[in-house]
Short mmCIF file of C-alpha atoms in Angstrom, two decimals:
data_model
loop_
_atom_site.label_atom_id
_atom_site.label_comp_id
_atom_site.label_asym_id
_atom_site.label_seq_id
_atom_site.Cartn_x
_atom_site.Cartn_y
_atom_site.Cartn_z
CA UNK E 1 -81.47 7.61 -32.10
CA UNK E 2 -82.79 7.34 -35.54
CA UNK E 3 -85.83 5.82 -37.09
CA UNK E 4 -85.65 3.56 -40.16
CA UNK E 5 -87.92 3.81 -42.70
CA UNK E 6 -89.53 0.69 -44.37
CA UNK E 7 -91.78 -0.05 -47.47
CA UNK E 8 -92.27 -0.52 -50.26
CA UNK E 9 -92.63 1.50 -53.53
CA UNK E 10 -96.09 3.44 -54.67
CA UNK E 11 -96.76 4.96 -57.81
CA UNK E 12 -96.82 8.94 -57.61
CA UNK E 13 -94.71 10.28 -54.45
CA UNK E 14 -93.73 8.44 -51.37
CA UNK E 15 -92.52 10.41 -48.55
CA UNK E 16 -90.33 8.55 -46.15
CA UNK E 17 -89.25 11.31 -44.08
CA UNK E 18 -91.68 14.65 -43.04
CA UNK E 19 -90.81 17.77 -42.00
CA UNK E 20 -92.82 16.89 -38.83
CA UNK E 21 -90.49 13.65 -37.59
CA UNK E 22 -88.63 14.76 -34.93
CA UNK E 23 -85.37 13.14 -36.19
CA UNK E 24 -85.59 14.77 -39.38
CA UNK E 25 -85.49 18.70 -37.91
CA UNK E 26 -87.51 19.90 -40.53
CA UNK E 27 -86.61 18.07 -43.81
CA UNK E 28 -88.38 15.65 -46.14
CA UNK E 29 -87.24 12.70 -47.92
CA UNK E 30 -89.32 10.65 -50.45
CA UNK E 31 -89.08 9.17 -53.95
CA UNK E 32 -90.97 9.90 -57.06
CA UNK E 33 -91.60 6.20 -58.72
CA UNK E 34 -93.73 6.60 -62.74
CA UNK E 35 -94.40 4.08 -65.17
CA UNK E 36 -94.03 4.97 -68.87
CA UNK E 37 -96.38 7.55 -69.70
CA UNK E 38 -97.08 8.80 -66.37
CA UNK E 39 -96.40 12.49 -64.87
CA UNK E 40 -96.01 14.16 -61.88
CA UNK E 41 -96.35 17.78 -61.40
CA UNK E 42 -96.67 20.45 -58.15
CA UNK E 43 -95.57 23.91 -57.47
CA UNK E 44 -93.19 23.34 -55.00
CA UNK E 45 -93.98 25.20 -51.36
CA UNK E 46 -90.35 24.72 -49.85
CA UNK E 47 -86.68 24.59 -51.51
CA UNK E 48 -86.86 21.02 -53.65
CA UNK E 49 -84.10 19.23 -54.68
CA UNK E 50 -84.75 16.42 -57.61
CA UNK E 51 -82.32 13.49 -58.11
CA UNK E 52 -82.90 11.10 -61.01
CA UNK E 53 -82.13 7.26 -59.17
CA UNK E 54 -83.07 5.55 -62.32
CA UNK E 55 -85.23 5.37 -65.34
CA UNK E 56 -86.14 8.00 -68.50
CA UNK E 57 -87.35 11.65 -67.65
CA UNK E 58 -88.78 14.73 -68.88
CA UNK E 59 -87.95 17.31 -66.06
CA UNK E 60 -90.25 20.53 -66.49
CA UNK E 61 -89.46 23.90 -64.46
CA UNK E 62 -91.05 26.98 -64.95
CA UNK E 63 -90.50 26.63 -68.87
CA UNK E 64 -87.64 24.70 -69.18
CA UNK E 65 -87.17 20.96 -69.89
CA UNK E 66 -84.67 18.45 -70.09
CA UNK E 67 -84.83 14.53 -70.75
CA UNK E 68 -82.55 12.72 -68.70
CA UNK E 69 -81.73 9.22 -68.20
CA UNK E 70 -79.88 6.87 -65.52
CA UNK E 71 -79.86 3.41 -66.42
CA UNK E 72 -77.46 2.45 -63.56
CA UNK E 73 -76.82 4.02 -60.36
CA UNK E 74 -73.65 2.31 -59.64
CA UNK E 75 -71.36 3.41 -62.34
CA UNK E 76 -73.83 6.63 -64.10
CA UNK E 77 -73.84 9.70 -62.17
CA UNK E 78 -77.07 11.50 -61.69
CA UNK E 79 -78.95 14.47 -63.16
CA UNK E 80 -79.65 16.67 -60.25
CA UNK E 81 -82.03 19.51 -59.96
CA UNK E 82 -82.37 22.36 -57.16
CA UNK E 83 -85.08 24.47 -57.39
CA UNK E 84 -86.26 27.15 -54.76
CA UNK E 85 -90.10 27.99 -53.49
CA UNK E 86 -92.82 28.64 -55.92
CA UNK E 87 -91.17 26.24 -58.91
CA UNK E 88 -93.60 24.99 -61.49
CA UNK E 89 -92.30 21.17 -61.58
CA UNK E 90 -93.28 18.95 -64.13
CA UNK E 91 -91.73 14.90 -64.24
CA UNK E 92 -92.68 12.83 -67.02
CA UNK E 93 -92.03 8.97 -67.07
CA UNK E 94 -90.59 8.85 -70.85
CA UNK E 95 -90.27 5.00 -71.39
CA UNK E 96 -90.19 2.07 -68.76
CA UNK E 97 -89.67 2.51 -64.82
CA UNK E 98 -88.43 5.66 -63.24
CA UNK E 99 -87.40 6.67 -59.65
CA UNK E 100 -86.43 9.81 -58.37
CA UNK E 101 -85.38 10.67 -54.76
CA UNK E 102 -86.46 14.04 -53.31
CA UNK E 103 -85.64 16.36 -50.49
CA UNK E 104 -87.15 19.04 -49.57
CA UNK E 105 -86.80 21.87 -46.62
CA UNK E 106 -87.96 25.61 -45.54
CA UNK E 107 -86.11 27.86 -47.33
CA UNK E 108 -87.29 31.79 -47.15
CA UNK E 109 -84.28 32.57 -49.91
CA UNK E 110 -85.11 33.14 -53.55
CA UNK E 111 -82.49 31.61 -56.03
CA UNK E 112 -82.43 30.76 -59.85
CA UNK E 113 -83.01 26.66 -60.42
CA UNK E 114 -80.14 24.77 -60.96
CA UNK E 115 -79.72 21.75 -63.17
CA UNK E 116 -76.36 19.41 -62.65
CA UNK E 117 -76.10 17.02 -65.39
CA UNK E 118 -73.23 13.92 -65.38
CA UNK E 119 -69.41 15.29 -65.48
CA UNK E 120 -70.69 18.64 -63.53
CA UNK E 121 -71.32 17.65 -60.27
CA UNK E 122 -69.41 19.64 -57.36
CA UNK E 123 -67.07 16.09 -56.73
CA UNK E 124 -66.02 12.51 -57.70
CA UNK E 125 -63.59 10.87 -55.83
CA UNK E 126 -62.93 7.50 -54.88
CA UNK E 127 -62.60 7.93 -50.76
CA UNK E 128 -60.42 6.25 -48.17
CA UNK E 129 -58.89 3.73 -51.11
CA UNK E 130 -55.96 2.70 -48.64
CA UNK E 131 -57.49 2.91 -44.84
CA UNK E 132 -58.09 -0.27 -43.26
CA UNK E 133 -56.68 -2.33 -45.96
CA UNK E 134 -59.12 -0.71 -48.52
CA UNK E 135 -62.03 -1.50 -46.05
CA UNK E 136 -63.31 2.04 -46.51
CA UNK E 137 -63.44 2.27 -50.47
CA UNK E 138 -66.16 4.07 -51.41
CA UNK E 139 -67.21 6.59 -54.02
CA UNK E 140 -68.26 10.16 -53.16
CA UNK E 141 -70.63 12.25 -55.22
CA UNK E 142 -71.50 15.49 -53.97
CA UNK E 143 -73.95 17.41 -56.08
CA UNK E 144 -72.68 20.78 -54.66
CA UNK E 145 -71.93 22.39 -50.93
CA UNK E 146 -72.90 25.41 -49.07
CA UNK E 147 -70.20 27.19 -50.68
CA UNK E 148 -71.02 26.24 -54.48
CA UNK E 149 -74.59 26.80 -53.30
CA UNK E 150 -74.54 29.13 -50.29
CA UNK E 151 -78.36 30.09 -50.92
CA UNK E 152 -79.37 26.58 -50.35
CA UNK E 153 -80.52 24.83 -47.19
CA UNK E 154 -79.79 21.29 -48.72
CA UNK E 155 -76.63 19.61 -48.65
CA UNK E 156 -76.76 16.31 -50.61
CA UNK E 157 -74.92 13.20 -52.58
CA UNK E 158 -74.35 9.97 -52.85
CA UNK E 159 -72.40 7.40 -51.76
CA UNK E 160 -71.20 3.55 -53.68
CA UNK E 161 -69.67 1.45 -51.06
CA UNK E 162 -68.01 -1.60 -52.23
CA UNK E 163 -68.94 -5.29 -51.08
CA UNK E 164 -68.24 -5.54 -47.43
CA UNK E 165 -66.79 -2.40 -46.82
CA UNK E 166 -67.93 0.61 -44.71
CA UNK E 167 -69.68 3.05 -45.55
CA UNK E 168 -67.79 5.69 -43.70
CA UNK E 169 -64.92 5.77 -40.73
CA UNK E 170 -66.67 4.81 -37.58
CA UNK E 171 -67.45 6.65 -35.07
CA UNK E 172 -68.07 10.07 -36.04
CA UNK E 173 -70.78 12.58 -35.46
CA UNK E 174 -72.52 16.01 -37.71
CA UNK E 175 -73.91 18.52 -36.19
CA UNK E 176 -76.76 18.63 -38.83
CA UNK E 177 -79.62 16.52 -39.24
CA UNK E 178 -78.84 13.10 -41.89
CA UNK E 179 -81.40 11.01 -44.25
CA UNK E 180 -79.75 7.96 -45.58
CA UNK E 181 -81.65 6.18 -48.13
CA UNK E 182 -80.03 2.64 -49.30
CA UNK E 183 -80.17 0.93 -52.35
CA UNK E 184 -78.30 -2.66 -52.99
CA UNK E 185 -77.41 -4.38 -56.19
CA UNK E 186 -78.47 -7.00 -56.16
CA UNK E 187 -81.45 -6.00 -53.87
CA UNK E 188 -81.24 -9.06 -51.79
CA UNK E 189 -78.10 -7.63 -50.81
CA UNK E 190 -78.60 -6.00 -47.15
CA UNK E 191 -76.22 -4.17 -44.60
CA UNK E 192 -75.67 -2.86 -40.63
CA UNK E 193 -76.22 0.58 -39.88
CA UNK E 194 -75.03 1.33 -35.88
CA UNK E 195 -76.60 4.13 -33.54
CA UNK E 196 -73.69 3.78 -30.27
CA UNK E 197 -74.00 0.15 -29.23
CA UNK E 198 -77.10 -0.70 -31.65
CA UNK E 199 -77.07 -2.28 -34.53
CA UNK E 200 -80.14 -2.22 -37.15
CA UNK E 201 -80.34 -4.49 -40.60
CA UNK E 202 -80.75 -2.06 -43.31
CA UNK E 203 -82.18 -3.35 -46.90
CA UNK E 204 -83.34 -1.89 -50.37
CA UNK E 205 -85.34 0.67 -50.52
CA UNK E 206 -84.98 1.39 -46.59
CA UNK E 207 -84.36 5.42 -45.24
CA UNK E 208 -82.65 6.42 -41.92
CA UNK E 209 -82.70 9.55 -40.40
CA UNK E 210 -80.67 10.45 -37.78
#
């Protein structure tokens, strides 16, 4: 059974998942919300990986920087950034509002950063266009796999399901643990996520993890 997640934004870090839920077998989720001037900045104790929701950034890692920004989830693909133990991270609000979701895990490997700007991520497809009379449209971003990645203990992406349509093909089951964290537009908008027989109202801003 999972447990869903629900409140609302903080400025700094909020961490809707720990390492120590039992659901979550060892991984964190959170997001990183800034107002325009504002920084955040750690040296990261487990493998991190940074993606940019929405908003203006300076990302900072041991020396480098890039300014990225995401004005709109739906149709802008993110900048993504995977960094291992013992990174120097530095996130600067640049102008406005800025969110960025986080996940984090135990990772004992040492591997060089990686940054995945717009046009590189691993895929973009539009899924499922002609099951269930187009009932399970949806577009798939994966930011990379364990074989693009195989040093990494993440696997991560993103998902833009259409107006009444499913998210995935029900039922179906993964062996590993999953975080979803929703986001609607327009954020009254709300769906149904199902566990078996129940059924639990999911809204903006709300995590799962299964």
């Amino acid at each position: 059974m999972g447990g869903l997640t629900r409140r609302f934004l903080e400025k700094g870090r909020n961490r809707y998942v720990s390492m120590d839920d039992p659901d979550s077998q060892g991984c964190e989720f959170g997001v990183i919300y800034l107002e325009a001037g504002e920084e955040y900045s750690f040296v990261t104790e487990h493998e991190y990986l940074f993606c940019l929701c929405t908003g203006s950034v300076d990302l900072s890692w041991n020396g480098n920087t890039y300014s990225a920004a995401r004005m709109d989830w739906i149709t802008e693909e993110p900048v993504v950034l995977s960094v291992p133990a013992g990174t120097d991270i530095r996130i600067l609000c640049s102008k406005g509002k800025a969110e960025i979701n986080y996940a984090c895990t135990e990772n004992s490997r040492s591997f060089e950063a990686r940054l995945i700007c717009p046009g590189n991520l691993l895929s973009v497809s539009i899924a499922d266009e002609n099951r269930l009379d187009g009932k399970l449209k949806r577009i798939k971003r994966v930011f990379y796999d364990w074989d693009s990645h195989p040093d990494s203990c993440l696997f991560c992406g993103e998902i833009v399901n259409f107006p009444g349509c499913w998210a995935c093909f029900p039922p179906h089951l993964h062996d590993e643990p999953e975080i979803y964290h929703y986001r609607f537009s327009p954020r009254q908008g709300y769906g149904f996520s199902e566990f078996g027989s129940e059924g639990r109202k999911v809204c903006d801003g709300d995590t799962m993890c299964i």
